[in-house]
Amino acid sequence: MKRIALVTGAEGFIGSHLVRFLQSKGWNVIGGHLSYDSDSFPKLPRLQFVQCDLRNGQRVQQIFNEYEPTHIFHLGAQSLPTVSWMDPVSTFESNIMGSLHLFEAVRHMKQLPVVVSACSSAEYGYVPASAIPVTENQPLHPLHPYGISKVCLDLIAREYFLDYKVPAVNLRIFNTTGPGKTNDAPSDFVRQLIRIKKGLQGPVIEVGNLQPRRAFLDVGDTVRGFYLAAIKGKRGEAYNICAAQTYKIGDVLKTAIRLSGVKVEVRAAAHLMRPSDEKIIFGSTSKFCKDTDWKPLRTIDQTLSSMLEYWDRVM
């Protein structure tokens, strides 16, 4: 069967990796993006990009009718919790209304495509230590507008599966990092190390709380998870996708320093300390591994090395 993938949010961190992955698998890939400037997008066979604001339902329907995708990977969203606090209305318009427009367009297609939606571990909110690693059965208690919007996406996808038989699969994504990532601890550490290496800043890294534990999944393992969810995931199900173990943020920093070969001073900075910081964020992937044969392949050393190489090249 000819596979045509439409990836929303193709200009984003995970989306940009996913379009390349699917193209390498021989799929025809349509990358939907919000920005109008597409000059920086890769020029590869079987890969093209179209401008699509998910808040415009008519435009979404037009694109679906034109390209008739067999698979839709829905990653288009406002994805930063901090931004969701500052502008919850725009977050809801983008994440909730955008998702409704997408599923409405899907249900009117002659041949229903498989839809894999990017949901979030933020849906679980605060999880007690007794429930770690958190499973998909954990009650959802989001703490901010971004988490609320992802709960809504989770429910929207399930209702369209139940009411209209849209073959949907939801992936609840935990901490994902890799080349091109910004706004997380590993990328902040790595970028500063490269700046120090190139003489762009002094040999000091300012840090916040280094005690929390996080399971950082390599983006390559994440996009492979999206692919397997589309091929093998059970329709109507939600799955956690997470690394296999956690690390203290401080240990991630030590590893990045070791791999960089740069001598630095690590200095605690009050302005980087958060009022509250969950001690551990960690999800069980037993259900996802069982249903799709997925498992993470890359180590934290490999991930950080690839990030160092990326920023050394582009900075």
mmCIF file with all atom_site columns, C-alpha atoms in Angstrom, residues 120-199:
data_model
loop_
_atom_site.group_PDB
_atom_site.id
_atom_site.type_symbol
_atom_site.label_atom_id
_atom_site.label_alt_id
_atom_site.label_comp_id
_atom_site.label_asym_id
_atom_site.label_entity_id
_atom_site.label_seq_id
_atom_site.pdbx_PDB_ins_code
_atom_site.Cartn_x
_atom_site.Cartn_y
_atom_site.Cartn_z
_atom_site.occupancy
_atom_site.B_iso_or_equiv
_atom_site.pdbx_formal_charge
_atom_site.auth_seq_id
_atom_site.auth_comp_id
_atom_site.auth_asym_id
_atom_site.auth_atom_id
_atom_site.pdbx_PDB_model_num
ATOM 1  C CA . SER A 1 120 ? 2.002   14.802 26.844 1.00 0.00 ? 120 SER A CA 1
ATOM 2  C CA . SER A 1 121 ? 3.095   13.536 30.239 1.00 0.00 ? 121 SER A CA 1
ATOM 3  C CA . ALA A 1 122 ? 1.897   16.968 31.472 1.00 0.00 ? 122 ALA A CA 1
ATOM 4  C CA . GLU A 1 123 ? -1.587  15.430 31.440 1.00 0.00 ? 123 GLU A CA 1
ATOM 5  C CA . TYR A 1 124 ? -0.754  13.524 34.624 1.00 0.00 ? 124 TYR A CA 1
ATOM 6  C CA . GLY A 1 125 ? 0.176   16.614 36.647 1.00 0.00 ? 125 GLY A CA 1
ATOM 7  C CA . TYR A 1 126 ? 1.763   15.883 40.012 1.00 0.00 ? 126 TYR A CA 1
ATOM 8  C CA . VAL A 1 127 ? 2.236   12.135 40.492 1.00 0.00 ? 127 VAL A CA 1
ATOM 9  C CA . PRO A 1 128 ? 2.959   10.703 43.976 1.00 0.00 ? 128 PRO A CA 1
ATOM 10 C CA . ALA A 1 129 ? 6.135   8.655  44.430 1.00 0.00 ? 129 ALA A CA 1
ATOM 11 C CA . SER A 1 130 ? 4.038   5.539  44.982 1.00 0.00 ? 130 SER A CA 1
ATOM 12 C CA . ALA A 1 131 ? 2.740   5.790  41.375 1.00 0.00 ? 131 ALA A CA 1
ATOM 13 C CA . ILE A 1 132 ? 6.172   6.125  39.707 1.00 0.00 ? 132 ILE A CA 1
ATOM 14 C CA . PRO A 1 133 ? 6.781   5.020  36.988 1.00 0.00 ? 133 PRO A CA 1
ATOM 15 C CA . VAL A 1 134 ? 3.375   6.363  36.003 1.00 0.00 ? 134 VAL A CA 1
ATOM 16 C CA . THR A 1 135 ? 1.161   4.139  33.844 1.00 0.00 ? 135 THR A CA 1
ATOM 17 C CA . GLU A 1 136 ? -1.554  5.084  31.381 1.00 0.00 ? 136 GLU A CA 1
ATOM 18 C CA . ASN A 1 137 ? -4.170  4.226  34.036 1.00 0.00 ? 137 ASN A CA 1
ATOM 19 C CA . GLN A 1 138 ? -3.059  7.092  36.283 1.00 0.00 ? 138 GLN A CA 1
ATOM 20 C CA . PRO A 1 139 ? -5.817  9.736  36.651 1.00 0.00 ? 139 PRO A CA 1
ATOM 21 C CA . LEU A 1 140 ? -5.170  12.888 34.640 1.00 0.00 ? 140 LEU A CA 1
ATOM 22 C CA . HIS A 1 141 ? -4.654  16.052 36.709 1.00 0.00 ? 141 HIS A CA 1
ATOM 23 C CA . PRO A 1 142 ? -2.911  18.674 34.531 1.00 0.00 ? 142 PRO A CA 1
ATOM 24 C CA . LEU A 1 143 ? -1.348  21.631 36.312 1.00 0.00 ? 143 LEU A CA 1
ATOM 25 C CA . HIS A 1 144 ? -1.273  24.275 33.565 1.00 0.00 ? 144 HIS A CA 1
ATOM 26 C CA . PRO A 1 145 ? -3.150  25.261 30.374 1.00 0.00 ? 145 PRO A CA 1
ATOM 27 C CA . TYR A 1 146 ? -0.777  23.291 28.152 1.00 0.00 ? 146 TYR A CA 1
ATOM 28 C CA . GLY A 1 147 ? -1.509  20.104 30.093 1.00 0.00 ? 147 GLY A CA 1
ATOM 29 C CA . ILE A 1 148 ? -5.245  20.822 29.991 1.00 0.00 ? 148 ILE A CA 1
ATOM 30 C CA . SER A 1 149 ? -5.118  21.283 26.219 1.00 0.00 ? 149 SER A CA 1
ATOM 31 C CA . LYS A 1 150 ? -3.345  17.940 25.822 1.00 0.00 ? 150 LYS A CA 1
ATOM 32 C CA . VAL A 1 151 ? -5.971  16.189 27.953 1.00 0.00 ? 151 VAL A CA 1
ATOM 33 C CA . CYS A 1 152 ? -8.565  17.661 25.596 1.00 0.00 ? 152 CYS A CA 1
ATOM 34 C CA . LEU A 1 153 ? -6.646  16.321 22.581 1.00 0.00 ? 153 LEU A CA 1
ATOM 35 C CA . ASP A 1 154 ? -6.504  12.894 24.244 1.00 0.00 ? 154 ASP A CA 1
ATOM 36 C CA . LEU A 1 155 ? -10.295 12.953 24.750 1.00 0.00 ? 155 LEU A CA 1
ATOM 37 C CA . ILE A 1 156 ? -11.038 14.370 21.290 1.00 0.00 ? 156 ILE A CA 1
ATOM 38 C CA . ALA A 1 157 ? -9.079  11.592 19.603 1.00 0.00 ? 157 ALA A CA 1
ATOM 39 C CA . ARG A 1 158 ? -10.803 8.922  21.671 1.00 0.00 ? 158 ARG A CA 1
ATOM 40 C CA . GLU A 1 159 ? -14.285 10.304 20.980 1.00 0.00 ? 159 GLU A CA 1
ATOM 41 C CA . TYR A 1 160 ? -13.667 10.448 17.231 1.00 0.00 ? 160 TYR A CA 1
ATOM 42 C CA . PHE A 1 161 ? -12.482 6.844  17.414 1.00 0.00 ? 161 PHE A CA 1
ATOM 43 C CA . LEU A 1 162 ? -15.618 5.781  19.289 1.00 0.00 ? 162 LEU A CA 1
ATOM 44 C CA . ASP A 1 163 ? -18.152 7.905  17.365 1.00 0.00 ? 163 ASP A CA 1
ATOM 45 C CA . TYR A 1 164 ? -16.713 7.993  13.839 1.00 0.00 ? 164 TYR A CA 1
ATOM 46 C CA . LYS A 1 165 ? -14.276 5.041  13.826 1.00 0.00 ? 165 LYS A CA 1
ATOM 47 C CA . VAL A 1 166 ? -11.302 7.344  13.159 1.00 0.00 ? 166 VAL A CA 1
ATOM 48 C CA . PRO A 1 167 ? -8.297  5.038  13.756 1.00 0.00 ? 167 PRO A CA 1
ATOM 49 C CA . ALA A 1 168 ? -6.485  7.165  16.343 1.00 0.00 ? 168 ALA A CA 1
ATOM 50 C CA . VAL A 1 169 ? -3.508  6.473  18.609 1.00 0.00 ? 169 VAL A CA 1
ATOM 51 C CA . ASN A 1 170 ? -2.278  8.882  21.296 1.00 0.00 ? 170 ASN A CA 1
ATOM 52 C CA . LEU A 1 171 ? 1.339   9.083  22.452 1.00 0.00 ? 171 LEU A CA 1
ATOM 53 C CA . ARG A 1 172 ? 1.904   10.726 25.840 1.00 0.00 ? 172 ARG A CA 1
ATOM 54 C CA . ILE A 1 173 ? 5.404   12.068 25.394 1.00 0.00 ? 173 ILE A CA 1
ATOM 55 C CA . PHE A 1 174 ? 7.777   12.388 28.344 1.00 0.00 ? 174 PHE A CA 1
ATOM 56 C CA . ASN A 1 175 ? 11.044  14.380 28.271 1.00 0.00 ? 175 ASN A CA 1
ATOM 57 C CA . THR A 1 176 ? 12.494  14.186 24.759 1.00 0.00 ? 176 THR A CA 1
ATOM 58 C CA . THR A 1 177 ? 15.747  15.807 23.696 1.00 0.00 ? 177 THR A CA 1
ATOM 59 C CA . GLY A 1 178 ? 18.333  15.686 20.931 1.00 0.00 ? 178 GLY A CA 1
ATOM 60 C CA . PRO A 1 179 ? 19.940  17.780 18.162 1.00 0.00 ? 179 PRO A CA 1
ATOM 61 C CA . GLY A 1 180 ? 18.020  20.999 17.617 1.00 0.00 ? 180 GLY A CA 1
ATOM 62 C CA . LYS A 1 181 ? 16.179  20.918 20.933 1.00 0.00 ? 181 LYS A CA 1
ATOM 63 C CA . THR A 1 182 ? 15.920  24.143 22.947 1.00 0.00 ? 182 THR A CA 1
ATOM 64 C CA . ASN A 1 183 ? 14.356  25.077 26.277 1.00 0.00 ? 183 ASN A CA 1
ATOM 65 C CA . ASP A 1 184 ? 15.342  22.026 28.298 1.00 0.00 ? 184 ASP A CA 1
ATOM 66 C CA . ALA A 1 185 ? 18.237  21.325 30.668 1.00 0.00 ? 185 ALA A CA 1
ATOM 67 C CA . PRO A 1 186 ? 20.389  19.137 28.348 1.00 0.00 ? 186 PRO A CA 1
ATOM 68 C CA . SER A 1 187 ? 20.166  21.597 25.441 1.00 0.00 ? 187 SER A CA 1
ATOM 69 C CA . ASP A 1 188 ? 20.919  24.530 27.753 1.00 0.00 ? 188 ASP A CA 1
ATOM 70 C CA . PHE A 1 189 ? 23.998  22.757 29.125 1.00 0.00 ? 189 PHE A CA 1
ATOM 71 C CA . VAL A 1 190 ? 25.256  21.684 25.711 1.00 0.00 ? 190 VAL A CA 1
ATOM 72 C CA . ARG A 1 191 ? 24.784  25.071 24.068 1.00 0.00 ? 191 ARG A CA 1
ATOM 73 C CA . GLN A 1 192 ? 26.666  26.792 26.881 1.00 0.00 ? 192 GLN A CA 1
ATOM 74 C CA . LEU A 1 193 ? 29.508  24.270 26.633 1.00 0.00 ? 193 LEU A CA 1
ATOM 75 C CA . ILE A 1 194 ? 29.865  24.935 22.916 1.00 0.00 ? 194 ILE A CA 1
ATOM 76 C CA . ARG A 1 195 ? 29.769  28.687 23.524 1.00 0.00 ? 195 ARG A CA 1
ATOM 77 C CA . ILE A 1 196 ? 32.547  28.279 26.092 1.00 0.00 ? 196 ILE A CA 1
ATOM 78 C CA . LYS A 1 197 ? 34.542  26.085 23.711 1.00 0.00 ? 197 LYS A CA 1
ATOM 79 C CA . LYS A 1 198 ? 34.291  28.758 21.006 1.00 0.00 ? 198 LYS A CA 1
ATOM 80 C CA . GLY A 1 199 ? 35.133  31.624 23.350 1.00 0.00 ? 199 GLY A CA 1
#
